[in-house]
Structures are given as C-alpha cells and as structure tokens.
Coordinates of C-alpha atoms in Angstrom, one line a residue:
M1 CA -21.6 3.8 -153.1
A2 CA -22.2 1.7 -150.1
G3 CA -25.7 2.9 -149.3
F4 CA -28.8 3.0 -151.5
L5 CA -32.5 3.6 -151.5
S6 CA -34.8 1.3 -153.3
F7 CA -37.4 2.5 -155.8
G8 CA -40.4 0.8 -157.2
A9 CA -40.9 -0.9 -160.6
H10 CA -44.0 0.1 -162.6
G11 CA -45.2 -0.3 -166.1
Q12 CA -44.0 2.3 -168.6
K13 CA -46.4 5.1 -169.5
K14 CA -46.2 6.4 -173.1
N15 CA -45.9 10.1 -172.3
Y16 CA -43.5 9.6 -169.3
P17 CA -39.9 10.0 -170.1
V18 CA -37.5 7.2 -169.5
F19 CA -33.8 7.9 -168.9
S20 CA -31.7 4.9 -169.6
K21 CA -28.2 6.3 -168.8
A22 CA -26.5 9.2 -167.2
V23 CA -22.7 9.9 -167.3
Y24 CA -21.0 12.6 -165.3
S25 CA -17.3 13.3 -166.1
G26 CA -15.1 15.8 -164.3
N27 CA -11.9 17.1 -165.9
D28 CA -10.5 20.0 -163.8
Q29 CA -7.0 21.2 -164.7
V30 CA -5.9 21.4 -161.1
Y31 CA -6.1 17.7 -160.7
K32 CA -4.2 17.1 -164.0
D33 CA -1.5 19.5 -162.8
N34 CA -1.3 17.9 -159.4
P35 CA -1.3 14.1 -159.7
L36 CA -1.3 12.2 -156.4
E37 CA 1.6 10.6 -154.8
E38 CA 1.1 7.3 -153.0
D39 CA 0.7 9.0 -149.6
E40 CA -1.5 11.9 -150.7
F41 CA -5.2 12.7 -151.1
Y42 CA -7.2 15.5 -152.6
N43 CA -8.9 18.5 -150.9
P44 CA -11.9 19.0 -150.9
I45 CA -12.9 15.5 -149.7
L46 CA -16.6 16.2 -150.8
Q47 CA -16.7 18.0 -154.1
G48 CA -19.8 19.9 -155.0
C49 CA -22.6 21.3 -152.9
Y50 CA -21.8 19.7 -149.5
P51 CA -21.6 22.8 -147.2
D52 CA -21.5 23.4 -143.5
P53 CA -19.8 20.1 -142.4
A54 CA -20.0 18.9 -138.8
I55 CA -18.3 15.8 -137.5
T56 CA -18.3 13.4 -134.6
R57 CA -16.6 10.2 -133.5
K58 CA -17.6 6.9 -131.8
G59 CA -14.6 4.7 -131.3
D60 CA -13.0 4.1 -134.8
D61 CA -16.1 5.4 -136.6
Y62 CA -16.4 9.0 -137.9
Y63 CA -19.7 10.4 -139.0
M64 CA -20.1 13.7 -140.9
V65 CA -23.2 15.7 -141.9
C66 CA -23.8 18.7 -144.3
S67 CA -26.5 21.2 -145.0
S68 CA -29.1 20.4 -147.6
F69 CA -31.5 23.4 -147.6
A70 CA -34.6 22.4 -149.6
M71 CA -33.1 19.3 -151.2
F72 CA -34.8 16.1 -150.3
P73 CA -34.0 13.9 -148.5
G74 CA -32.2 16.2 -146.1
V75 CA -28.8 16.2 -144.3
P76 CA -26.6 13.7 -146.0
V77 CA -24.6 11.6 -143.6
F78 CA -21.2 10.1 -144.3
H79 CA -19.0 7.5 -142.6
S80 CA -15.2 7.0 -142.4
N81 CA -12.7 5.1 -140.4
D82 CA -9.7 7.2 -141.4
L83 CA -11.0 10.8 -142.4
V84 CA -9.8 10.2 -145.9
N85 CA -12.1 7.6 -147.4
W86 CA -15.8 8.4 -147.0
T87 CA -19.0 6.5 -147.8
Q88 CA -22.5 8.1 -147.8
I89 CA -24.6 5.9 -145.5
G90 CA -27.9 7.8 -146.1
H91 CA -29.7 11.0 -145.1
V92 CA -30.7 12.0 -141.6
L93 CA -34.1 13.6 -142.6
D94 CA -35.4 11.1 -145.2
R95 CA -39.2 11.3 -144.4
T96 CA -41.7 14.1 -145.0
S97 CA -42.7 13.7 -141.4
Q98 CA -39.2 14.9 -140.5
L99 CA -38.8 17.6 -143.1
D100 CA -41.4 19.7 -144.9
V101 CA -39.9 21.9 -147.5
H102 CA -42.6 21.6 -150.2
N103 CA -43.1 25.3 -150.8
T104 CA -39.7 26.9 -150.0
G105 CA -36.9 28.4 -152.0
I106 CA -34.0 26.1 -152.6
S107 CA -31.8 28.0 -150.1
Q108 CA -34.4 27.7 -147.3
G109 CA -35.0 24.4 -145.4
V110 CA -32.2 22.8 -143.4
Y111 CA -29.2 24.9 -142.3
A112 CA -25.9 24.0 -140.6
P113 CA -26.5 20.7 -138.9
G114 CA -24.5 19.6 -135.9
I115 CA -23.8 16.0 -135.1
T116 CA -22.6 14.8 -131.7
Y117 CA -22.1 11.4 -130.1
N118 CA -23.0 11.2 -126.4
P119 CA -21.1 8.3 -124.8
H120 CA -23.1 8.5 -121.6
N121 CA -26.2 7.1 -123.4
D122 CA -24.6 5.7 -126.6
T123 CA -26.7 8.0 -128.7
F124 CA -26.1 10.2 -131.7
Y125 CA -27.8 13.6 -131.9
M126 CA -28.3 15.7 -135.0
I127 CA -29.4 19.3 -134.2
T128 CA -30.2 21.9 -136.9
T129 CA -32.4 24.8 -137.9
A130 CA -35.2 24.0 -140.3
F131 CA -36.5 27.2 -142.1
A132 CA -39.6 25.4 -143.3
G133 CA -42.7 23.5 -141.9
G134 CA -42.9 25.5 -138.8
L135 CA -40.1 23.5 -137.2
G136 CA -37.4 26.0 -136.2
N137 CA -34.5 24.4 -134.2
I138 CA -34.9 20.7 -133.9
V139 CA -33.0 17.6 -132.7
V140 CA -33.2 14.0 -133.9
K141 CA -31.5 11.0 -132.4
T142 CA -30.4 7.5 -133.2
K143 CA -28.3 4.6 -131.7
D144 CA -26.9 3.8 -135.2
P145 CA -26.7 6.5 -138.0
E146 CA -27.0 3.7 -140.6
Q147 CA -30.4 2.6 -139.2
G148 CA -32.4 5.8 -139.5
W149 CA -33.2 8.7 -137.1
S150 CA -36.1 9.7 -134.9
E151 CA -38.9 12.1 -135.6
P152 CA -37.8 15.7 -134.9
I153 CA -38.1 17.2 -131.4
K154 CA -38.8 20.9 -131.5
L155 CA -36.6 23.0 -129.3
G156 CA -37.9 26.2 -127.8
F157 CA -35.4 28.8 -128.8
D158 CA -34.7 31.2 -131.7
G159 CA -31.6 31.7 -133.7
I160 CA -29.6 29.4 -136.0
D161 CA -26.7 26.9 -136.1
P162 CA -27.3 25.0 -132.8
D163 CA -24.9 22.4 -131.6
I164 CA -24.9 20.1 -128.5
F165 CA -21.9 19.5 -126.2
F166 CA -21.8 16.6 -123.7
D167 CA -19.4 17.2 -120.8
D168 CA -17.5 14.5 -118.9
D169 CA -20.0 14.6 -116.0
G170 CA -22.9 13.8 -118.3
R171 CA -24.3 17.3 -118.3
A172 CA -25.2 18.8 -121.7
Y173 CA -25.3 22.3 -123.3
V174 CA -26.7 23.7 -126.5
V175 CA -24.8 26.6 -128.1
H176 CA -26.2 28.6 -131.0
N177 CA -26.2 31.9 -132.9
D178 CA -28.9 34.5 -132.0
A179 CA -29.8 38.1 -132.5
P180 CA -28.7 40.5 -129.8
E181 CA -31.2 42.4 -127.6
E182 CA -30.2 45.5 -129.4
A183 CA -28.3 45.4 -132.7
L184 CA -25.5 47.9 -132.9
Y185 CA -24.8 47.4 -136.6
E186 CA -25.8 45.2 -139.6
G187 CA -24.6 41.6 -139.0
H188 CA -24.3 42.0 -135.2
R189 CA -25.1 38.6 -133.7
V190 CA -24.4 36.8 -130.4
I191 CA -23.5 33.3 -129.3
K192 CA -25.8 31.8 -126.6
V193 CA -25.3 28.8 -124.3
W194 CA -28.2 26.9 -122.6
E195 CA -28.2 23.9 -120.2
Y196 CA -29.8 20.9 -121.9
D197 CA -32.0 18.3 -120.3
V198 CA -30.9 15.0 -121.8
E199 CA -33.8 13.1 -120.3
K200 CA -36.5 15.4 -121.7
D201 CA -34.6 16.6 -124.8
R202 CA -35.2 20.3 -124.2
V203 CA -33.2 23.4 -123.2
I204 CA -33.7 24.4 -119.6
L205 CA -35.6 27.6 -119.5
G206 CA -33.9 30.5 -117.9
T207 CA -30.4 29.1 -118.3
D208 CA -29.5 30.9 -121.5
K209 CA -26.4 33.1 -121.4
V210 CA -24.8 35.3 -124.0
V211 CA -21.2 34.2 -124.1
V212 CA -20.0 36.0 -127.2
N213 CA -21.3 39.5 -128.2
G214 CA -20.5 40.3 -131.8
G215 CA -17.4 38.3 -132.2
V216 CA -13.7 38.5 -131.2
D217 CA -13.6 42.3 -130.8
L218 CA -16.9 44.1 -130.7
S219 CA -15.2 47.5 -131.3
Q220 CA -14.3 46.3 -134.8
Q221 CA -18.0 45.5 -135.5
P222 CA -17.5 41.8 -136.5
I223 CA -20.3 40.3 -138.4
W224 CA -22.2 37.0 -138.4
I225 CA -20.6 35.2 -135.5
E226 CA -22.2 31.7 -136.0
A227 CA -21.7 27.9 -136.3
P228 CA -20.4 27.5 -132.7
H229 CA -19.0 24.3 -131.3
I230 CA -17.7 23.6 -127.7
Y231 CA -14.8 21.3 -127.1
K232 CA -13.1 20.2 -123.9
K233 CA -9.3 19.7 -123.7
D234 CA -7.0 19.5 -120.7
G235 CA -9.8 20.5 -118.4
R236 CA -10.7 23.7 -120.3
Y237 CA -13.5 24.5 -122.6
Y238 CA -13.0 25.9 -126.2
L239 CA -15.6 27.6 -128.2
M240 CA -15.0 27.8 -131.9
C241 CA -17.1 29.8 -134.3
A242 CA -17.3 31.2 -137.8
E243 CA -17.0 34.9 -138.2
G244 CA -17.2 37.4 -141.0
G245 CA -20.0 36.0 -143.1
T246 CA -20.0 33.0 -145.3
G247 CA -18.4 34.8 -148.3
G248 CA -15.0 36.4 -148.9
N249 CA -14.4 37.5 -145.3
H250 CA -15.3 34.1 -143.9
S251 CA -13.0 32.8 -141.0
E252 CA -12.8 30.6 -138.0
V253 CA -12.1 32.0 -134.5
I254 CA -11.6 30.4 -131.1
F255 CA -12.3 31.3 -127.5
V256 CA -11.4 29.6 -124.1
S257 CA -13.1 29.3 -120.7
D258 CA -12.9 27.4 -117.5
S259 CA -16.6 26.6 -117.8
P260 CA -18.9 25.5 -120.7
E261 CA -21.1 28.5 -119.7
G262 CA -18.3 31.0 -120.0
P263 CA -17.1 33.6 -119.7
Y264 CA -15.1 32.9 -122.9
K265 CA -11.8 34.8 -123.8
P266 CA -10.8 35.1 -127.5
A267 CA -7.4 33.7 -128.5
P268 CA -4.8 36.4 -129.2
S269 CA -4.0 34.9 -132.6
N270 CA -7.5 34.8 -134.2
P271 CA -8.5 33.9 -136.9
I272 CA -7.2 30.3 -136.8
L273 CA -8.5 29.7 -140.4
T274 CA -9.2 32.1 -143.3
Q275 CA -8.4 32.7 -146.9
R276 CA -9.4 36.4 -147.0
Y277 CA -5.9 37.9 -147.0
F278 CA -4.5 36.7 -150.4
P279 CA -4.5 38.1 -154.0
K280 CA -7.8 37.5 -155.7
K281 CA -6.0 36.2 -158.9
R282 CA -4.0 33.4 -157.2
K283 CA -3.7 30.1 -158.9
N284 CA -6.0 27.1 -157.9
K285 CA -7.9 29.6 -155.7
V286 CA -9.7 28.3 -152.6
D287 CA -11.7 30.9 -150.8
W288 CA -14.6 31.6 -148.2
A289 CA -13.0 29.1 -145.8
G290 CA -14.8 28.7 -142.4
H291 CA -17.7 27.1 -140.7
A292 CA -15.5 24.4 -139.2
D293 CA -15.7 21.5 -136.7
L294 CA -12.9 19.6 -135.0
V295 CA -12.3 15.9 -134.2
Q296 CA -9.4 13.8 -133.0
G297 CA -8.1 11.6 -135.8
P298 CA -7.1 7.9 -135.6
D299 CA -3.5 9.0 -135.3
G300 CA -4.2 11.1 -132.2
R301 CA -3.9 14.4 -134.0
Y302 CA -6.8 16.8 -134.4
Y303 CA -8.4 17.6 -137.8
G304 CA -10.9 20.2 -138.9
V305 CA -13.6 19.9 -141.5
F306 CA -14.9 23.2 -143.0
L307 CA -16.5 24.7 -146.1
A308 CA -14.7 26.5 -148.8
I309 CA -15.1 27.2 -152.5
R310 CA -13.1 26.7 -155.7
P311 CA -14.3 29.5 -158.1
N312 CA -13.8 29.3 -161.9
E313 CA -11.7 31.6 -164.0
K314 CA -14.3 34.4 -163.7
D315 CA -14.5 34.0 -159.9
R316 CA -17.9 32.3 -160.1
V317 CA -19.0 29.7 -157.7
N318 CA -20.9 27.0 -159.6
T319 CA -19.7 24.1 -157.6
G320 CA -20.9 25.8 -154.4
R321 CA -19.6 25.4 -150.9
E322 CA -17.6 22.1 -150.6
T323 CA -16.3 20.1 -147.7
F324 CA -12.5 20.4 -147.0
I325 CA -10.3 19.0 -144.2
L326 CA -7.0 20.1 -142.7
P327 CA -4.9 18.8 -139.8
V328 CA -5.0 21.1 -136.7
D329 CA -2.0 21.9 -134.5
W330 CA -3.2 21.8 -130.9
S331 CA 0.2 21.5 -129.3
G332 CA -0.2 25.0 -127.7
E333 CA -3.1 26.5 -125.8
F334 CA -5.2 27.1 -128.9
P335 CA -5.8 25.0 -132.0
V336 CA -4.6 26.4 -135.4
F337 CA -5.4 24.9 -138.7
E338 CA -2.2 23.8 -140.4
N339 CA -1.7 25.7 -143.6
G340 CA -5.2 27.3 -143.0
L341 CA -3.7 30.8 -143.0
V342 CA -1.8 30.4 -146.3
P343 CA -3.4 29.6 -149.7
I344 CA -4.9 26.1 -149.3
Q345 CA -3.4 23.5 -151.7
P346 CA -5.2 20.8 -153.6
K347 CA -3.3 17.9 -152.0
L348 CA -2.7 16.7 -148.4
K349 CA -0.5 14.1 -146.8
M350 CA -2.6 11.2 -145.5
P351 CA -2.4 10.1 -141.9
E352 CA 0.2 7.4 -141.4
G353 CA -1.1 4.0 -142.3
V354 CA -4.1 5.1 -144.4
V355 CA -4.5 3.9 -148.0
N356 CA -6.4 6.1 -150.5
K357 CA -9.4 4.3 -151.7
M358 CA -11.4 7.2 -153.1
G359 CA -13.7 6.2 -155.9
Q360 CA -13.1 2.5 -155.1
E361 CA -15.0 -0.1 -153.0
G362 CA -18.0 2.2 -152.6
Y363 CA -16.0 5.2 -151.3
F364 CA -16.8 8.7 -152.6
P365 CA -14.8 9.6 -155.7
N366 CA -12.4 12.6 -155.6
G367 CA -10.3 14.6 -158.0
N368 CA -11.2 14.0 -161.7
F369 CA -13.6 11.0 -162.1
T370 CA -16.4 9.6 -164.2
Y371 CA -19.6 8.4 -162.7
E372 CA -22.0 6.2 -164.8
E373 CA -25.5 5.3 -163.9
D374 CA -27.7 3.0 -166.0
F375 CA -30.6 2.8 -163.5
S376 CA -30.6 -1.0 -163.8
S377 CA -30.1 -1.6 -160.1
E378 CA -33.0 -2.1 -157.7
N379 CA -31.6 0.7 -155.6
L380 CA -30.9 4.4 -156.3
D381 CA -27.5 5.9 -155.3
Y382 CA -27.8 8.5 -152.5
R383 CA -26.0 11.1 -154.7
W384 CA -29.4 11.5 -156.6
I385 CA -31.7 13.9 -154.8
G386 CA -35.1 15.6 -155.2
L387 CA -36.1 19.1 -154.5
R388 CA -38.9 20.0 -152.0
G389 CA -40.1 16.4 -151.9
P390 CA -39.2 12.7 -152.1
R391 CA -37.6 11.2 -155.2
E392 CA -39.9 8.2 -154.9
A393 CA -43.0 10.4 -155.6
F394 CA -42.0 10.6 -159.2
I395 CA -39.4 7.9 -160.1
S396 CA -39.9 4.3 -160.9
K397 CA -37.8 1.5 -162.4
V398 CA -39.1 0.3 -165.8
K399 CA -37.7 -2.2 -168.3
N400 CA -35.4 0.3 -170.1
G401 CA -34.3 2.5 -167.2
L402 CA -35.7 5.2 -164.9
Q403 CA -39.1 6.6 -165.6
I404 CA -40.0 10.1 -164.3
E405 CA -43.7 10.9 -163.9
P406 CA -44.2 14.6 -164.8
F407 CA -45.6 16.7 -162.0
D408 CA -48.0 19.6 -162.7
A409 CA -45.3 22.0 -161.7
N410 CA -42.3 23.4 -163.6
I411 CA -38.8 24.1 -162.4
K412 CA -39.6 27.8 -161.7
E413 CA -42.3 27.1 -159.1
L414 CA -41.9 26.8 -155.4
K415 CA -43.3 23.3 -155.4
P416 CA -41.9 19.8 -155.4
T417 CA -40.6 19.2 -158.9
S418 CA -40.2 15.9 -160.8
T419 CA -36.5 16.4 -161.2
L420 CA -33.7 14.0 -160.2
F421 CA -30.6 16.0 -159.4
Y422 CA -26.9 15.3 -159.4
R423 CA -24.5 17.9 -158.0
Q424 CA -22.0 19.7 -160.3
Q425 CA -18.6 18.7 -158.8
H426 CA -16.1 20.3 -161.2
N427 CA -15.7 23.5 -163.1
T428 CA -14.9 21.6 -166.2
F429 CA -17.3 18.7 -166.7
S430 CA -19.8 17.0 -169.0
F431 CA -23.1 15.3 -168.1
T432 CA -24.8 13.2 -170.7
T433 CA -28.1 11.3 -170.5
T434 CA -30.2 9.2 -172.9
M435 CA -33.9 9.8 -173.0
D436 CA -36.9 8.1 -174.6
Y437 CA -39.8 10.5 -174.7
K438 CA -42.7 11.7 -176.9
P439 CA -44.6 14.7 -175.4
R440 CA -48.3 14.9 -176.2
S441 CA -48.8 18.7 -176.0
E442 CA -47.0 22.0 -175.4
K443 CA -47.6 21.5 -171.7
D444 CA -45.4 18.4 -171.7
L445 CA -41.6 18.9 -171.5
A446 CA -38.7 16.6 -170.4
G447 CA -35.0 16.6 -170.6
M448 CA -32.2 18.2 -168.6
V449 CA -32.0 21.2 -166.3
C450 CA -29.0 23.0 -164.9
L451 CA -30.1 24.8 -161.8
Q452 CA -28.8 27.2 -159.2
N453 CA -32.3 28.1 -158.0
E454 CA -35.9 28.5 -159.1
S455 CA -35.1 31.9 -160.7
S456 CA -31.7 31.0 -162.2
N457 CA -31.5 27.9 -164.5
Y458 CA -31.2 26.4 -167.9
V459 CA -33.8 24.0 -169.3
F460 CA -32.7 21.8 -172.2
G461 CA -35.6 19.6 -173.2
I462 CA -38.2 18.4 -175.7
T463 CA -41.7 19.7 -176.0
R464 CA -44.4 19.8 -178.7
K465 CA -45.6 22.5 -181.0
G466 CA -48.5 21.4 -183.2
K467 CA -47.4 18.1 -184.8
D468 CA -43.7 18.8 -184.3
Y469 CA -41.4 17.7 -181.6
V470 CA -39.2 20.6 -180.6
L471 CA -35.9 20.6 -178.6
L472 CA -35.4 23.9 -176.9
L473 CA -32.8 25.7 -174.7
E474 CA -34.5 28.1 -172.2
R475 CA -32.7 30.5 -169.8
T476 CA -34.4 31.8 -166.7
R477 CA -32.7 34.5 -164.7
K478 CA -33.6 37.2 -162.1
D479 CA -31.5 40.3 -162.2
R480 CA -30.8 42.3 -159.2
G481 CA -33.7 44.7 -158.5
D482 CA -36.1 42.7 -160.6
S483 CA -39.3 41.6 -158.9
Q484 CA -39.8 38.5 -161.2
A485 CA -37.5 36.2 -163.1
R486 CA -37.5 36.3 -166.9
S487 CA -37.4 33.3 -169.2
D488 CA -36.2 33.4 -172.8
I489 CA -35.8 30.6 -175.4
L490 CA -32.2 31.0 -176.6
A491 CA -32.6 28.4 -179.4
S492 CA -35.0 25.6 -180.6
T493 CA -35.1 23.1 -183.3
V494 CA -37.6 20.5 -184.7
I495 CA -36.3 17.0 -184.2
D496 CA -37.1 13.4 -185.1
I497 CA -37.4 11.4 -181.9
E498 CA -38.4 8.0 -183.2
K499 CA -35.4 6.7 -181.2
P500 CA -34.0 7.8 -177.8
I501 CA -32.1 11.1 -177.8
Q502 CA -28.8 11.9 -176.1
L503 CA -28.8 15.3 -174.2
Q504 CA -25.5 16.7 -173.0
V505 CA -24.2 19.8 -171.0
D506 CA -20.5 20.4 -171.5
A507 CA -18.9 23.1 -169.4
D508 CA -15.4 24.6 -169.3
G509 CA -15.4 27.1 -166.5
D510 CA -18.0 29.8 -167.2
E511 CA -18.7 28.5 -170.8
Y512 CA -21.6 26.0 -171.1
R513 CA -22.7 24.2 -174.2
F514 CA -25.9 22.2 -174.7
N515 CA -25.6 19.4 -177.2
Y516 CA -27.8 16.6 -178.5
A517 CA -27.4 13.4 -180.6
I518 CA -30.0 11.4 -182.5
D519 CA -29.2 7.8 -183.6
G520 CA -25.8 8.0 -182.0
S521 CA -24.7 10.1 -185.1
G522 CA -22.5 12.6 -183.2
F523 CA -23.4 15.6 -181.0
K524 CA -24.8 18.8 -182.4
N525 CA -24.9 22.0 -180.4
L526 CA -28.0 24.0 -179.7
G527 CA -27.7 27.7 -178.7
G528 CA -24.0 28.1 -179.0
T529 CA -21.9 28.8 -176.0
V530 CA -23.8 30.4 -173.1
S531 CA -22.6 31.8 -169.8
G532 CA -22.8 29.8 -166.5
D533 CA -23.1 33.0 -164.6
I534 CA -26.6 32.3 -163.4
L535 CA -25.5 29.0 -162.1
S536 CA -23.1 30.7 -159.7
T537 CA -23.8 31.3 -156.0
N538 CA -22.3 34.8 -156.1
V539 CA -24.5 35.8 -159.0
A540 CA -27.8 34.1 -158.3
G541 CA -27.5 34.4 -154.5
G542 CA -28.3 31.7 -151.9
F543 CA -26.2 29.0 -150.4
T544 CA -26.3 26.1 -152.8
G545 CA -24.2 24.9 -155.7
A546 CA -25.3 24.1 -159.3
L547 CA -27.4 21.0 -159.7
I548 CA -27.9 19.0 -162.9
G549 CA -31.3 17.4 -163.2
L550 CA -33.3 14.8 -165.1
Y551 CA -36.5 16.8 -165.5
A552 CA -40.1 16.3 -166.6
T553 CA -43.1 18.5 -166.3
S554 CA -46.7 18.6 -167.4
A555 CA -46.8 22.4 -166.7
N556 CA -44.5 23.7 -169.3
D557 CA -45.1 27.4 -169.8
T558 CA -42.6 28.0 -172.6
V559 CA -43.9 27.9 -176.2
P560 CA -41.1 27.4 -178.7
F561 CA -40.9 29.8 -181.7

C-alpha cells in the first residue's frame, strides 16, 4: 500500500503475545471462472467491509471515502487517477479528538460519509453522522486529503447521511435524511435541504426545506429515503437518493429540479439501480445494491460508486457491504446505471487508456489474491484497524514482529479491545498467523478472533489452566429474542508452546475450520467444521462485515474444560 502509519518499538514483555507473520489468501470460485482479459477489471473495486462509498474529483485526482462505524481510525480515504486503480492514503478521522467510539457497539459510530471538493476555496469537505461521543452531524476539512483533516465542526441539525453541494455561484447547500414531522408508517423518512454558510461552516437557521417526502411515490409507502446527493448538469439540479432500506429492497432513485432547494420531481423510470427483481438462486449473486454517488470519469463519461453484497451459498453476508462501480449513461434527461438493472456481473471493461494495476505498485488488490505481512516494517499498513480506539494504544514493534499489549477488556465488552483487525474479503479464504505467547493465568488469552460484532464471534486462542497451556475455540452468539449473548467452548486441547504456534482459520462459504500447527509439523483441526452464520450481517445484524483479528486480553472470562 502507498500509505502507512508508524508504530513504536519497545522491549518485548514475557506475557505479551508477539505475532511474527500473518497471511491472508482469498480463493473465490467466481474469479477462477471469470479470468480477466487485458481490458477488464473486477467488481467490487473494494472487497470486504467498505460500505457507503462517496466520491469527489479535483482535476485528475479522485478521492473516495467509506463508512467505518466503530472501527478506528475512522472513514478510510482512497485515491485514484482512473477509477480502476485505488490506493488507500489514510483515514479522515484518525485521532481520538475527532472520533470517540470507546463505548459503542461496532455498528454505531460513523455512518455514511460524504466527500466534496469545493473549487471556490480549494478545500475538501467530509461530512458525516457520528453516533458516538455526542457529535451528531459533523464536518471536517482539508486542503489536501493526504495531509490530514481538521477537528470536527458540529452542525446543528438532526437526521443522518448529510452531504454538501457547492453551486457554480459559490453558494452551498447541505442535504440529508431526517424524520418527518408526523410518521405515516414504519420507515417513513424525508430529505431536507439547508443553505450552508461556507465562511462560518454552519447551516443557516430557518432555511431548511423538505424536498422529498417518503420517496418517489408516497402512496406506495416507500421506506428509508436516505443517502442524498445533489448534482448540477446542463443548468438543472439532480437529487439522487437511496430508497428501500439497505437490504434486499435497496435501490437508487433520482429527482430533478430547476433549483437546489427544489421542488424536486422524480424521474418516470425510477429506480435507476437495484438488484431486487431477480431470482434469489442466481449464479454469482450480487444484491442489496444502492447508496450511490456519481462522478465524471477521465473519459468524460459518468460513473457511480455504490454498495452491494456478494452472499455465500447459504445467502449469508460475511464479507459485508462492499464498494462497486458502474458506468452511468447520462445521455438523456436522467442518469441510469449501465447494467445496474440486470444482474451485476463480476467484470467490467476499463475506461479507454487505463491499465489494470490492482495489487501492484501499492494499489489495492482485487479478485483472488494473497496478502502477507511480517510486521518488520516501521509502518503499519492502513488495512489493519482497531475497534473503539487507536491501534497505537496496544501495538508495538519488537525484534521478532508485532507485540500486542493485552487490555483489561475482552472481545465481548463495549470497550476498546487490544485486537488488530483485517477485513474478510472473500467467501473462500484462509488467514494464518504465527504467535509466540505464554499466558500466566486463566485471565490471559491471546490468538485469533473472527468477529461480526461483540455478541457474534469466534475466539481461537491460548490460555492457561493450572500448569497447562490450553488452546480453545469459543463461540459467542446472541439469538433473536435473547437479552444476552451466550459463550460456549466448542473444543479445547492441552498444547506444548515452547516454540511459536501457527493459528489458522480456513473458510469455504459457510464452513469455517480452525487449525493449528506446532513446530511446523502440519496443521491439526480443533473443533471440526463450524458454521459461519454468526459472522453474517443478515444473521448477527448490524452494518459491518466479518473481521479477522490478532487478539490479546487480560480479562479472559472463559475457563477451558
């Protein structure tokens, strides 16, 4: 990757685990069945939990952001010159002064960021809703997205999914989702527009107007009109929104007006993007498409980035909401996503003159790939993230790799955890790490965690019972209707850990297997084949995808049998 964050070097502590290697390898059948031709690239462009994309352009530079919820740092930001090859250049909210998610569920925190370049003052704006830390709707700014962003400026309005539009005359407007004065049905929402004071960075009180009530057709009781963006083309203003909820009925709809403040008239051909009309058993299924943003490409054509999912064979959503892209035909009055109203295919033709460099020269990998990390660099790749707090609070570089200082909190608590996460990016994958660790007591545990949320996860790690070192596999889940999650040890075994141990999760769709190897003598399985159901968004709930973590705790509450 092109961007990194440095982490300190410290002396190794005897009871702190050291991870000397991590290897992630994806092997989805869809990519083997659909090899790329020279002029093609794969969709999605960001695999794994990178939902709610928003995009902007300054000259030949494109910048894109995604939701991050309670992950830390927040709001990953990406750069491209061609809309095909992307590098991560950092995170927008990378300081605790900007983002306080220390006691929130994983699906709280930062929702649906918008990013807009204002040519009138040569400034980038990232606007979002932060469901934590008492922030609400906020905006941060920068002259250069690679050089960091300002402290958050609180904006005085309710609702979610804000975005900023800068008109040709320099005037600015904020558009967002909000609750109606009187809800007519479950999921009834409105879209509001405010005038925005660019000098004082605040909405102008009293200027708010409801410009969409419910959605395209209120008589049909449309739900969850949200994620609005305003565009100007040929002197007219277009308002594009998501409609139908972020699940199986998700879609993108478009309206038009002669003023940024409305009134807006829906297009007669809505929706302009959805996957909800097709057989559930279709091959290489892509679903839940919506929450889109448009930009003009280097070839002069329009393109739209949006979220969608690629469920496994049991229709489970372990990779979460991912970032896709499609060309947009705007030759008529209204834009329409090309092939966005037919089943979305795994490959796209590249814009003319673009060379596919995915996975090379620091660009994000795509398709089937292997990512190896030995933690020998002075800098940590941006793909590694924390949960509810900074990575630097618990990681340090030591002679043999990456040392994790165990927090007095375990993976089931709503606290910052000492866990370094990597996103699951394929339905068929393996993740292997090498760990050197000797726990001192039953309260100490370190190893690997596969996590959808604090109530739905697998822990595969080493603890102590008496004089024995014990490797265990623990499953935590919260069934619908339950007030609390339940944790069960599925299997455990006494092991000799005089030398580093290899831990591995190997998944094929819904089937997950946890394996270990001592002295490099071949992997042994612990616990048999277990279901990945609890790692699925549509089983566990929430908005994230599965994360794989290097984990340590001094608050282990699971005693092996």
